[in-house]
PDB file of C-alpha atoms in Angstrom:
ATOM      1  CA  MET A 136     -57.753 -11.630  18.105  1.00 80.00           C
ATOM      2  CA  THR A 137     -59.860  -8.966  19.258  1.00 91.00           C
ATOM      3  CA  LYS A 138     -58.944  -5.356  20.067  1.00 94.00           C
ATOM      4  CA  GLU A 139     -59.296  -6.123  23.673  1.00 95.00           C
ATOM      5  CA  GLU A 140     -57.267  -9.423  23.522  1.00 96.00           C
ATOM      6  CA  LEU A 141     -54.246  -7.408  21.647  1.00 97.00           C
ATOM      7  CA  ILE A 142     -54.465  -4.549  24.131  1.00 97.00           C
ATOM      8  CA  GLN A 143     -54.163  -7.062  27.212  1.00 97.00           C
ATOM      9  CA  LYS A 144     -51.135  -8.965  25.540  1.00 97.00           C
ATOM     10  CA  ILE A 145     -49.277  -5.657  25.145  1.00 97.00           C
ATOM     11  CA  LYS A 146     -49.988  -4.766  28.618  1.00 96.00           C
ATOM     12  CA  ASP A 147     -48.596  -8.280  29.720  1.00 96.00           C
ATOM     13  CA  GLY A 148     -45.448  -7.232  27.694  1.00 96.00           C
ATOM     14  CA  PHE A 149     -46.146  -8.688  24.181  1.00 97.00           C
ATOM     15  CA  ILE A 150     -44.143  -6.764  21.631  1.00 97.00           C
ATOM     16  CA  LEU A 151     -45.239  -7.056  17.988  1.00 98.00           C
ATOM     17  CA  GLU A 152     -42.706  -7.644  15.245  1.00 97.00           C
ATOM     18  CA  ASN A 153     -44.587  -7.704  11.941  1.00 95.00           C
ATOM     19  CA  ARG A 154     -47.978  -6.991  10.312  1.00 95.00           C
ATOM     20  CA  GLU A 155     -49.284 -10.588  11.207  1.00 95.00           C
ATOM     21  CA  ASP A 156     -49.298  -9.650  15.024  1.00 97.00           C
ATOM     22  CA  MET A 157     -51.622  -6.685  14.693  1.00 97.00           C
ATOM     23  CA  ASN A 158     -55.079  -5.957  14.077  1.00 96.00           C
ATOM     24  CA  ASP A 159     -56.045  -3.424  11.479  1.00 96.00           C
ATOM     25  CA  GLU A 160     -56.564  -0.568  13.859  1.00 96.00           C
ATOM     26  CA  TYR A 161     -53.077  -0.955  15.367  1.00 97.00           C
ATOM     27  CA  CYS A 162     -51.562  -1.163  11.907  1.00 97.00           C
ATOM     28  CA  GLU A 163     -53.453   2.102  10.970  1.00 97.00           C
ATOM     29  CA  ALA A 164     -52.348   3.899  14.175  1.00 97.00           C
ATOM     30  CA  LEU A 165     -48.620   2.859  13.641  1.00 98.00           C
ATOM     31  CA  LYS A 166     -48.591   3.801   9.970  1.00 97.00           C
ATOM     32  CA  GLN A 167     -50.139   7.492  10.860  1.00 96.00           C
ATOM     33  CA  THR A 168     -47.431   7.809  13.809  1.00 96.00           C
ATOM     34  CA  LEU A 169     -44.615   6.681  11.523  1.00 97.00           C
ATOM     35  CA  LYS A 170     -45.959   9.097   8.373  1.00 97.00           C
ATOM     36  CA  ILE A 171     -45.912  12.214  10.920  1.00 97.00           C
ATOM     37  CA  VAL A 172     -42.418  11.264  12.050  1.00 97.00           C
ATOM     38  CA  ALA A 173     -41.075  10.635   8.562  1.00 97.00           C
ATOM     39  CA  ASP A 174     -42.639  14.022   7.400  1.00 98.00           C
ATOM     40  CA  THR A 175     -41.398  16.056  10.403  1.00 97.00           C
ATOM     41  CA  GLU A 176     -37.847  14.574  10.390  1.00 97.00           C
ATOM     42  CA  LEU A 177     -37.388  15.203   6.539  1.00 97.00           C
ATOM     43  CA  LEU A 178     -38.959  18.552   6.462  1.00 98.00           C
ATOM     44  CA  SER A 179     -36.849  19.993   9.337  1.00 98.00           C
ATOM     45  CA  VAL A 180     -33.979  20.248   7.004  1.00 98.00           C
ATOM     46  CA  PRO A 181     -35.130  22.817   4.421  1.00 98.00           C
ATOM     47  CA  PRO A 182     -35.644  25.575   7.096  1.00 98.00           C
ATOM     48  CA  LEU A 183     -32.235  24.889   8.562  1.00 98.00           C
ATOM     49  CA  LEU A 184     -30.622  25.005   4.923  1.00 97.00           C
ATOM     50  CA  THR A 185     -32.067  28.645   4.775  1.00 97.00           C
ATOM     51  CA  VAL A 186     -29.293  30.046   6.852  1.00 98.00           C
ATOM     52  CA  TYR A 187     -26.712  27.414   6.541  1.00 97.00           C
ATOM     53  CA  ASP A 188     -24.484  29.546   4.491  1.00 96.00           C
ATOM     54  CA  GLU A 189     -24.353  32.356   7.228  1.00 96.00           C
ATOM     55  CA  ILE A 190     -22.960  30.110   9.742  1.00 97.00           C
ATOM     56  CA  PRO A 191     -19.601  31.879  10.753  1.00 95.00           C
ATOM     57  CA  ILE A 192     -17.400  28.991  12.228  1.00 94.00           C
ATOM     58  CA  LEU A 193     -16.415  25.936  10.671  1.00 96.00           C
ATOM     59  CA  ASN A 194     -16.855  23.586  13.348  1.00 95.00           C
ATOM     60  CA  LEU A 195     -20.451  24.943  13.718  1.00 96.00           C
ATOM     61  CA  LYS A 196     -21.167  24.311   9.709  1.00 97.00           C
ATOM     62  CA  ILE A 197     -19.807  20.598  10.387  1.00 97.00           C
ATOM     63  CA  THR A 198     -21.945  20.215  13.252  1.00 97.00           C
ATOM     64  CA  ALA A 199     -24.876  21.686  11.304  1.00 97.00           C
ATOM     65  CA  LEU A 200     -24.404  19.294   8.300  1.00 97.00           C
ATOM     66  CA  ALA A 201     -24.385  16.430  10.887  1.00 97.00           C
ATOM     67  CA  VAL A 202     -27.672  17.470  12.425  1.00 98.00           C
ATOM     68  CA  MET A 203     -29.289  17.801   9.024  1.00 97.00           C
ATOM     69  CA  GLN A 204     -27.959  14.527   7.909  1.00 97.00           C
ATOM     70  CA  ASP A 205     -29.250  12.689  11.134  1.00 98.00           C
ATOM     71  CA  GLU A 206     -32.792  14.162  10.358  1.00 98.00           C
ATOM     72  CA  ILE A 207     -32.756  12.403   6.980  1.00 97.00           C
ATOM     73  CA  GLY A 208     -31.502   9.455   8.316  1.00 97.00           C
ATOM     74  CA  HIS A 209     -34.384   9.568  10.970  1.00 97.00           C
ATOM     75  CA  ALA A 210     -36.853  10.063   7.977  1.00 97.00           C
ATOM     76  CA  HIS A 211     -35.427   7.288   6.201  1.00 97.00           C
ATOM     77  CA  ILE A 212     -35.813   4.920   9.117  1.00 97.00           C
ATOM     78  CA  ALA A 213     -39.627   5.850   9.353  1.00 97.00           C
ATOM     79  CA  TRP A 214     -40.021   5.281   5.476  1.00 96.00           C
ATOM     80  CA  ARG A 215     -38.142   1.835   5.880  1.00 96.00           C
ATOM     81  CA  LEU A 216     -40.945   0.870   8.721  1.00 98.00           C
ATOM     82  CA  LEU A 217     -43.937   2.189   6.535  1.00 98.00           C
ATOM     83  CA  LYS A 218     -42.505   0.004   3.518  1.00 97.00           C
ATOM     84  CA  ASP A 219     -42.485  -3.124   5.822  1.00 96.00           C
ATOM     85  CA  LEU A 220     -46.003  -2.333   6.544  1.00 97.00           C
ATOM     86  CA  GLY A 221     -47.017  -2.074   3.013  1.00 96.00           C
ATOM     87  CA  GLU A 222     -47.006   1.497   2.163  1.00 97.00           C
ATOM     88  CA  ASP A 223     -45.982   2.871  -1.301  1.00 96.00           C
ATOM     89  CA  ILE A 224     -42.832   4.860   0.019  1.00 95.00           C
ATOM     90  CA  GLU A 225     -42.529   6.625  -3.561  1.00 94.00           C
ATOM     91  CA  SER A 226     -46.000   7.902  -3.587  1.00 94.00           C
ATOM     92  CA  LEU A 227     -45.574   9.161  -0.025  1.00 95.00           C
ATOM     93  CA  MET A 228     -42.357  11.116  -0.777  1.00 94.00           C
ATOM     94  CA  PHE A 229     -42.710  12.383  -4.354  1.00 94.00           C
ATOM     95  CA  LYS A 230     -46.588  12.244  -5.135  1.00 93.00           C
ATOM     96  CA  ARG A 231     -48.129  13.924  -2.405  1.00 94.00           C
ATOM     97  CA  GLU A 232     -49.129  17.666  -2.742  1.00 94.00           C
ATOM     98  CA  PRO A 233     -47.387  19.957  -0.258  1.00 96.00           C
ATOM     99  CA  HIS A 234     -50.294  20.904   2.031  1.00 95.00           C
ATOM    100  CA  GLU A 235     -50.700  17.010   2.360  1.00 96.00           C
ATOM    101  CA  TRP A 236     -47.574  16.537   4.424  1.00 96.00           C
ATOM    102  CA  LYS A 237     -47.935  16.287   8.289  1.00 95.00           C
ATOM    103  CA  ASN A 238     -44.644  18.344   9.354  1.00 96.00           C
ATOM    104  CA  PRO A 239     -45.154  20.903  12.021  1.00 96.00           C
ATOM    105  CA  TYR A 240     -46.412  24.212  11.209  1.00 97.00           C
ATOM    106  CA  ALA A 241     -43.230  25.858  12.564  1.00 97.00           C
ATOM    107  CA  PHE A 242     -41.120  24.000   9.914  1.00 98.00           C
ATOM    108  CA  ASP A 243     -42.886  25.955   7.015  1.00 98.00           C
ATOM    109  CA  PHE A 244     -41.071  29.105   7.758  1.00 98.00           C
ATOM    110  CA  LYS A 245     -37.468  30.406   6.788  1.00 97.00           C
ATOM    111  CA  LEU A 246     -35.100  31.188   9.382  1.00 98.00           C
ATOM    112  CA  ASP A 247     -34.067  34.636   9.795  1.00 96.00           C
ATOM    113  CA  HIS A 248     -30.322  34.364  10.852  1.00 96.00           C
ATOM    114  CA  TRP A 249     -28.120  31.474  11.885  1.00 97.00           C
ATOM    115  CA  ILE A 250     -28.864  31.975  15.556  1.00 98.00           C
ATOM    116  CA  GLU A 251     -32.324  30.569  14.708  1.00 98.00           C
ATOM    117  CA  PHE A 252     -30.705  27.494  13.727  1.00 98.00           C
ATOM    118  CA  GLY A 253     -29.548  27.149  17.389  1.00 98.00           C
ATOM    119  CA  VAL A 254     -32.926  28.055  18.700  1.00 98.00           C
ATOM    120  CA  PHE A 255     -34.655  25.628  16.329  1.00 98.00           C
ATOM    121  CA  ASN A 256     -32.361  22.877  17.492  1.00 98.00           C
ATOM    122  CA  ALA A 257     -32.939  23.729  21.396  1.00 98.00           C
ATOM    123  CA  PHE A 258     -36.618  24.016  20.941  1.00 98.00           C
ATOM    124  CA  PHE A 259     -37.860  21.639  18.223  1.00 98.00           C
ATOM    125  CA  ASP A 260     -35.257  18.865  18.620  1.00 98.00           C
ATOM    126  CA  ARG A 261     -35.808  19.023  22.230  1.00 98.00           C
ATOM    127  CA  ALA A 262     -39.771  18.388  21.235  1.00 98.00           C
ATOM    128  CA  GLY A 263     -38.541  15.538  19.092  1.00 96.00           C
ATOM    129  CA  TYR A 264     -36.459  14.151  21.751  1.00 97.00           C
ATOM    130  CA  THR A 265     -39.517  14.311  24.163  1.00 98.00           C
ATOM    131  CA  LEU A 266     -41.791  12.651  21.918  1.00 97.00           C
ATOM    132  CA  LEU A 267     -39.481   9.958  20.625  1.00 96.00           C
ATOM    133  CA  GLY A 268     -37.869   9.503  23.811  1.00 96.00           C
ATOM    134  CA  ASP A 269     -41.514   8.581  24.983  1.00 97.00           C
ATOM    135  CA  ALA A 270     -41.905   6.369  22.165  1.00 96.00           C
ATOM    136  CA  PHE A 271     -38.593   4.496  22.855  1.00 96.00           C
ATOM    137  CA  ARG A 272     -39.667   3.807  26.424  1.00 96.00           C
ATOM    138  CA  HIS A 273     -43.358   2.806  25.780  1.00 96.00           C
ATOM    139  CA  THR A 274     -43.871   1.473  22.133  1.00 97.00           C
ATOM    140  CA  SER A 275     -45.016  -1.962  21.655  1.00 98.00           C
ATOM    141  CA  TYR A 276     -43.566  -2.157  17.899  1.00 98.00           C
ATOM    142  CA  GLY A 277     -40.278  -4.019  18.267  1.00 98.00           C
ATOM    143  CA  PRO A 278     -38.570  -2.490  14.942  1.00 98.00           C
ATOM    144  CA  TRP A 279     -39.423   0.901  15.717  1.00 97.00           C
ATOM    145  CA  LYS A 280     -38.126   0.520  19.277  1.00 97.00           C
ATOM    146  CA  ARG A 281     -34.893  -0.855  18.120  1.00 97.00           C
ATOM    147  CA  ALA A 282     -34.425   2.047  15.862  1.00 96.00           C
ATOM    148  CA  LEU A 283     -35.122   4.602  18.275  1.00 97.00           C
ATOM    149  CA  VAL A 284     -32.098   3.777  20.131  1.00 96.00           C
ATOM    150  CA  LYS A 285     -30.081   5.626  17.644  1.00 95.00           C
ATOM    151  CA  VAL A 286     -32.692   8.224  16.962  1.00 96.00           C
ATOM    152  CA  ASP A 287     -32.822   9.191  20.739  1.00 95.00           C
ATOM    153  CA  LYS A 288     -29.111   9.739  21.010  1.00 95.00           C
ATOM    154  CA  GLU A 289     -28.886  12.075  18.087  1.00 97.00           C
ATOM    155  CA  GLU A 290     -31.706  14.060  19.175  1.00 97.00           C
ATOM    156  CA  LEU A 291     -30.222  14.698  22.358  1.00 97.00           C
ATOM    157  CA  PHE A 292     -26.876  15.654  20.376  1.00 97.00           C
ATOM    158  CA  HIS A 293     -29.222  18.285  18.285  1.00 97.00           C
ATOM    159  CA  LEU A 294     -30.848  19.747  21.338  1.00 97.00           C
ATOM    160  CA  ARG A 295     -27.383  20.168  22.949  1.00 97.00           C
ATOM    161  CA  ASN A 296     -25.841  21.795  19.746  1.00 97.00           C
ATOM    162  CA  GLY A 297     -28.817  24.304  20.110  1.00 98.00           C
ATOM    163  CA  GLU A 298     -28.118  24.892  23.717  1.00 98.00           C
ATOM    164  CA  VAL A 299     -24.529  25.620  22.969  1.00 98.00           C
ATOM    165  CA  ILE A 300     -25.260  28.305  20.398  1.00 98.00           C
ATOM    166  CA  MET A 301     -28.032  29.913  22.612  1.00 98.00           C
ATOM    167  CA  ARG A 302     -25.603  29.967  25.483  1.00 98.00           C
ATOM    168  CA  ASN A 303     -22.771  31.466  23.538  1.00 98.00           C
ATOM    169  CA  ALA A 304     -25.053  33.877  21.718  1.00 98.00           C
ATOM    170  CA  MET A 305     -26.381  35.371  25.096  1.00 98.00           C
ATOM    171  CA  LYS A 306     -22.919  36.721  25.903  1.00 97.00           C
ATOM    172  CA  HIS A 307     -23.105  39.351  23.366  1.00 97.00           C
ATOM    173  CA  PRO A 308     -25.881  42.030  23.346  1.00 97.00           C
ATOM    174  CA  GLU A 309     -26.251  41.990  19.785  1.00 97.00           C
ATOM    175  CA  THR A 310     -26.507  38.286  19.426  1.00 98.00           C
ATOM    176  CA  ALA A 311     -28.511  37.893  22.686  1.00 98.00           C
ATOM    177  CA  LYS A 312     -31.457  40.137  20.985  1.00 98.00           C
ATOM    178  CA  LEU A 313     -31.529  37.705  18.065  1.00 98.00           C
ATOM    179  CA  VAL A 314     -31.964  34.787  20.582  1.00 98.00           C
ATOM    180  CA  GLN A 315     -34.817  36.424  22.534  1.00 98.00           C
ATOM    181  CA  GLU A 316     -36.467  37.308  19.174  1.00 98.00           C
ATOM    182  CA  ALA A 317     -36.223  33.923  17.839  1.00 98.00           C
ATOM    183  CA  VAL A 318     -37.500  32.237  21.339  1.00 98.00           C
ATOM    184  CA  ASP A 319     -40.508  34.939  21.102  1.00 98.00           C
ATOM    185  CA  TRP A 320     -42.038  33.048  18.193  1.00 98.00           C
ATOM    186  CA  MET A 321     -40.594  29.660  18.361  1.00 98.00           C
ATOM    187  CA  PHE A 322     -41.519  29.159  22.123  1.00 98.00           C
ATOM    188  CA  LEU A 323     -45.337  28.386  21.620  1.00 98.00           C
ATOM    189  CA  MET A 324     -44.754  26.771  18.286  1.00 98.00           C
ATOM    190  CA  ALA A 325     -42.655  24.140  20.196  1.00 98.00           C
ATOM    191  CA  LEU A 326     -45.609  23.781  22.518  1.00 98.00           C
ATOM    192  CA  GLU A 327     -48.021  23.446  19.420  1.00 97.00           C
ATOM    193  CA  PHE A 328     -45.747  20.420  18.189  1.00 94.00           C
ATOM    194  CA  PHE A 329     -47.304  18.160  20.758  1.00 96.00           C
ATOM    195  CA  GLY A 330     -50.839  18.389  19.258  1.00 94.00           C
ATOM    196  CA  VAL A 331     -54.189  19.326  20.555  1.00 94.00           C
ATOM    197  CA  ALA A 332     -55.147  19.488  24.138  1.00 95.00           C
ATOM    198  CA  ASP A 333     -55.847  16.020  25.800  1.00 94.00           C
ATOM    199  CA  HIS A 334     -59.567  16.749  26.136  1.00 91.00           C
ATOM    200  CA  LEU A 335     -59.991  17.465  22.277  1.00 90.00           C
ATOM    201  CA  LYS A 336     -58.018  14.641  21.279  1.00 83.00           C
ATOM    202  CA  LYS A 337     -60.327  12.296  19.221  1.00 79.00           C
ATOM    203  CA  ARG A 338     -58.046   9.243  18.487  1.00 77.00           C
ATOM    204  CA  SER A 339     -57.023   7.009  21.506  1.00 88.00           C
ATOM    205  CA  ALA A 340     -55.305   4.071  19.550  1.00 93.00           C
ATOM    206  CA  GLN A 341     -51.803   5.464  20.252  1.00 95.00           C
ATOM    207  CA  LEU A 342     -52.070   5.243  23.911  1.00 96.00           C
ATOM    208  CA  GLU A 343     -54.393   2.151  24.101  1.00 96.00           C
ATOM    209  CA  TYR A 344     -51.861   0.106  22.011  1.00 97.00           C
ATOM    210  CA  SER A 345     -48.959   1.418  23.835  1.00 97.00           C
ATOM    211  CA  LEU A 346     -47.432   3.193  20.818  1.00 96.00           C
ATOM    212  CA  LYS A 347     -46.707   6.153  23.052  1.00 96.00           C
ATOM    213  CA  GLY A 348     -46.831   6.460  26.935  1.00 96.00           C
ATOM    214  CA  SER A 349     -47.752   9.877  27.685  1.00 96.00           C
ATOM    215  CA  THR A 350     -50.556  12.251  26.826  1.00 96.00           C
ATOM    216  CA  ASN A 351     -50.068  15.527  24.571  1.00 96.00           C
ATOM    217  CA  ASP A 352     -50.329  17.474  27.531  1.00 97.00           C
ATOM    218  CA  GLU A 353     -48.216  15.321  29.613  1.00 97.00           C
ATOM    219  CA  LEU A 354     -45.420  15.647  26.816  1.00 98.00           C
ATOM    220  CA  ARG A 355     -45.894  19.328  26.967  1.00 98.00           C
ATOM    221  CA  GLN A 356     -45.039  19.426  30.555  1.00 98.00           C
ATOM    222  CA  ILE A 357     -41.903  17.220  30.103  1.00 98.00           C
ATOM    223  CA  TRP A 358     -40.719  19.636  27.599  1.00 98.00           C
ATOM    224  CA  LEU A 359     -41.577  22.779  29.694  1.00 98.00           C
ATOM    225  CA  SER A 360     -39.715  21.164  32.630  1.00 98.00           C
ATOM    226  CA  THR A 361     -36.310  21.268  30.662  1.00 98.00           C
ATOM    227  CA  ALA A 362     -36.889  24.076  28.406  1.00 98.00           C
ATOM    228  CA  VAL A 363     -37.847  26.751  30.907  1.00 98.00           C
ATOM    229  CA  PRO A 364     -35.116  26.208  33.284  1.00 98.00           C
ATOM    230  CA  PHE A 365     -32.508  26.250  30.535  1.00 98.00           C
ATOM    231  CA  CYS A 366     -33.762  29.489  29.160  1.00 98.00           C
ATOM    232  CA  GLU A 367     -34.053  31.106  32.666  1.00 98.00           C
ATOM    233  CA  LYS A 368     -30.354  29.800  33.452  1.00 98.00           C
ATOM    234  CA  ILE A 369     -28.866  31.763  30.315  1.00 98.00           C
ATOM    235  CA  GLY A 370     -31.166  34.828  30.774  1.00 98.00           C
ATOM    236  CA  VAL A 371     -33.815  34.323  28.104  1.00 98.00           C
ATOM    237  CA  LYS A 372     -37.288  35.366  28.918  1.00 98.00           C
ATOM    238  CA  VAL A 373     -40.322  32.854  28.164  1.00 98.00           C
ATOM    239  CA  PRO A 374     -43.911  33.125  28.756  1.00 98.00           C
ATOM    240  CA  ALA A 375     -44.025  30.439  31.298  1.00 98.00           C
ATOM    241  CA  HIS A 376     -43.278  29.678  35.024  1.00 97.00           C
ATOM    242  CA  TYR A 377     -43.299  26.801  37.357  1.00 98.00           C
ATOM    243  CA  ASP A 378     -46.430  26.925  39.852  1.00 97.00           C
ATOM    244  CA  LYS A 379     -45.270  25.291  43.111  1.00 96.00           C
ATOM    245  CA  GLU A 380     -49.197  24.936  44.127  1.00 96.00           C
ATOM    246  CA  THR A 381     -50.091  22.700  41.104  1.00 95.00           C
ATOM    247  CA  GLY A 382     -46.658  21.285  40.534  1.00 96.00           C
ATOM    248  CA  LYS A 383     -46.911  22.190  36.918  1.00 97.00           C
ATOM    249  CA  TYR A 384     -45.331  24.705  34.357  1.00 98.00           C
ATOM    250  CA  VAL A 385     -48.017  27.360  33.644  1.00 98.00           C
ATOM    251  CA  LEU A 386     -48.097  29.727  30.758  1.00 98.00           C
ATOM    252  CA  ASP A 387     -48.256  33.413  31.121  1.00 98.00           C
ATOM    253  CA  VAL A 388     -50.031  33.928  27.763  1.00 98.00           C
ATOM    254  CA  PRO A 389     -53.143  32.661  26.092  1.00 97.00           C
ATOM    255  CA  PHE A 390     -52.602  29.206  24.880  1.00 97.00           C
ATOM    256  CA  PRO A 391     -53.537  28.787  21.927  1.00 97.00           C
ATOM    257  CA  CYS A 392     -53.628  32.055  20.396  1.00 96.00           C
ATOM    258  CA  LYS A 393     -53.461  33.727  17.149  1.00 97.00           C
ATOM    259  CA  PHE A 394     -50.372  34.046  14.990  1.00 98.00           C
ATOM    260  CA  ASP A 395     -49.327  36.394  12.250  1.00 97.00           C
ATOM    261  CA  PRO A 396     -47.326  34.332   9.848  1.00 96.00           C
ATOM    262  CA  GLU A 397     -45.973  37.424   7.856  1.00 95.00           C
ATOM    263  CA  LYS A 398     -44.501  39.204  11.164  1.00 96.00           C
ATOM    264  CA  LYS A 399     -43.748  35.757  12.853  1.00 96.00           C
ATOM    265  CA  LYS A 400     -45.451  37.294  15.835  1.00 97.00           C
ATOM    266  CA  TRP A 401     -48.003  35.862  18.322  1.00 98.00           C
ATOM    267  CA  LEU A 402     -50.954  38.144  18.995  1.00 98.00           C
ATOM    268  CA  PHE A 403     -51.343  37.521  22.629  1.00 97.00           C
ATOM    269  CA  ASP A 404     -54.557  39.817  22.636  1.00 97.00           C
ATOM    270  CA  GLN A 405     -56.338  37.311  20.422  1.00 97.00           C
ATOM    271  CA  PRO A 406     -56.818  33.977  22.206  1.00 97.00           C
ATOM    272  CA  ASP A 407     -57.738  31.174  19.755  1.00 97.00           C
ATOM    273  CA  THR A 408     -59.263  27.875  19.785  1.00 96.00           C
ATOM    274  CA  TRP A 409     -57.672  24.378  18.952  1.00 96.00           C
ATOM    275  CA  GLU A 410     -59.882  23.951  16.134  1.00 95.00           C
ATOM    276  CA  ASN A 411     -58.485  27.231  14.599  1.00 96.00           C
ATOM    277  CA  VAL A 412     -54.900  26.087  15.172  1.00 96.00           C
ATOM    278  CA  VAL A 413     -55.632  22.781  13.466  1.00 95.00           C
ATOM    279  CA  LYS A 414     -56.973  24.603  10.508  1.00 96.00           C
ATOM    280  CA  ARG A 415     -54.044  26.588  10.303  1.00 96.00           C
ATOM    281  CA  PHE A 416     -51.794  23.648  10.282  1.00 95.00           C
ATOM    282  CA  LYS A 417     -53.867  22.343   7.343  1.00 95.00           C
ATOM    283  CA  ASP A 418     -53.620  25.410   5.618  1.00 95.00           C
ATOM    284  CA  ARG A 419     -49.942  25.264   6.024  1.00 97.00           C
ATOM    285  CA  GLY A 420     -47.174  28.102   6.434  1.00 97.00           C
ATOM    286  CA  PRO A 421     -45.480  30.327   3.694  1.00 97.00           C
ATOM    287  CA  GLN A 422     -42.941  28.044   2.777  1.00 98.00           C
ATOM    288  CA  ASN A 423     -44.763  24.889   2.803  1.00 98.00           C
ATOM    289  CA  LYS A 424     -44.844  24.671  -1.194  1.00 97.00           C
ATOM    290  CA  GLU A 425     -41.393  25.537  -1.580  1.00 97.00           C
ATOM    291  CA  PHE A 426     -39.998  23.353   1.032  1.00 98.00           C
ATOM    292  CA  VAL A 427     -41.679  20.248  -0.156  1.00 97.00           C
ATOM    293  CA  GLU A 428     -40.508  20.921  -4.000  1.00 95.00           C
ATOM    294  CA  ARG A 429     -37.025  21.338  -2.840  1.00 94.00           C
ATOM    295  CA  VAL A 430     -36.920  17.641  -1.174  1.00 94.00           C
ATOM    296  CA  GLN A 431     -38.703  16.353  -4.134  1.00 94.00           C
ATOM    297  CA  ARG A 432     -36.881  18.089  -6.780  1.00 92.00           C
ATOM    298  CA  GLY A 433     -34.084  15.452  -7.249  1.00 90.00           C
ATOM    299  CA  TYR A 434     -36.866  13.057  -8.024  1.00 88.00           C
ATOM    300  CA  TYR A 435     -38.552  14.823 -10.760  1.00 89.00           C
ATOM    301  CA  GLU A 436     -35.146  15.967 -12.461  1.00 87.00           C
ATOM    302  CA  LEU A 437     -34.390  12.301 -12.588  1.00 87.00           C
ATOM    303  CA  GLU A 438     -37.638  11.552 -14.313  1.00 83.00           C
ATOM    304  CA  GLU A 439     -36.972  14.345 -16.928  1.00 84.00           C
ATOM    305  CA  ALA A 440     -33.253  13.223 -17.556  1.00 85.00           C
ATOM    306  CA  ARG A 441     -34.848   9.484 -18.034  1.00 82.00           C
ATOM    307  CA  LYS A 442     -37.403  10.896 -20.684  1.00 81.00           C
ATOM    308  CA  GLU A 443     -34.781  12.610 -22.367  1.00 79.00           C
ATOM    309  CA  VAL A 444     -32.546   9.377 -22.838  1.00 76.00           C
ATOM    310  CA  VAL A 445     -35.646   7.330 -23.808  1.00 67.00           C
TER     311      VAL A 445
END
């Protein structure tokens, strides 16, 4: 089947179920997508764990554990689908170097306090809900579409948990200040979550083969359309507003712009390029090595134990 024939079949409603239904380009685009999803889901857990012990209320702790368990489960779904496509899952999970993982740059940072757990959920799980909700509605790969029924509902639960934490924290001056400080660095991180601007995107296979339905910039607008009104409603300042003339959300600061990883602060007086942002992503953040080693630790401890037995 030619590329054009497969694309037309997909436009006509064809749902692919196995490797035999795909051409090589479709398969590679699908695997690339699933690897990013798996890495993102799994490596969302280590930063959340950095503040878990600080959570002051038992019910919130239980909810936090449920969120992290869900994220590991979502990663497991992506790994299983990759295995079905012929990937060596053991190598992907345990043999890659930390900088080779494809999780968002924001996940390479420790959280400063437990309130950031809520902002993390409200912003980054909202991004996950936006991305994976789009995939659920549009993907032409049947096994992933069915799996995303569960993932979609759980990502919504995560972002609602974040909203509850943020809303309650805004009722008290001390914690409201913490919310605002977290939003100040996480807001643009969430927008970077969706990837480079449309005019710079080099690969089109995801859209051509209907692995997703919306472009990066369209997904950013969907995220802004719910995140900005929520923040405005609870009294959190964000660097964006709705422009009635264009019918779009507009940023009030340069985007992209440079970021100081030590201070976790955006340098709004230093606009940047997407090329430099991609380089920053590839260079990884300060806890990249620590967090990847944390998720791989059990594997290598088990390997050492087996050697001792032998």
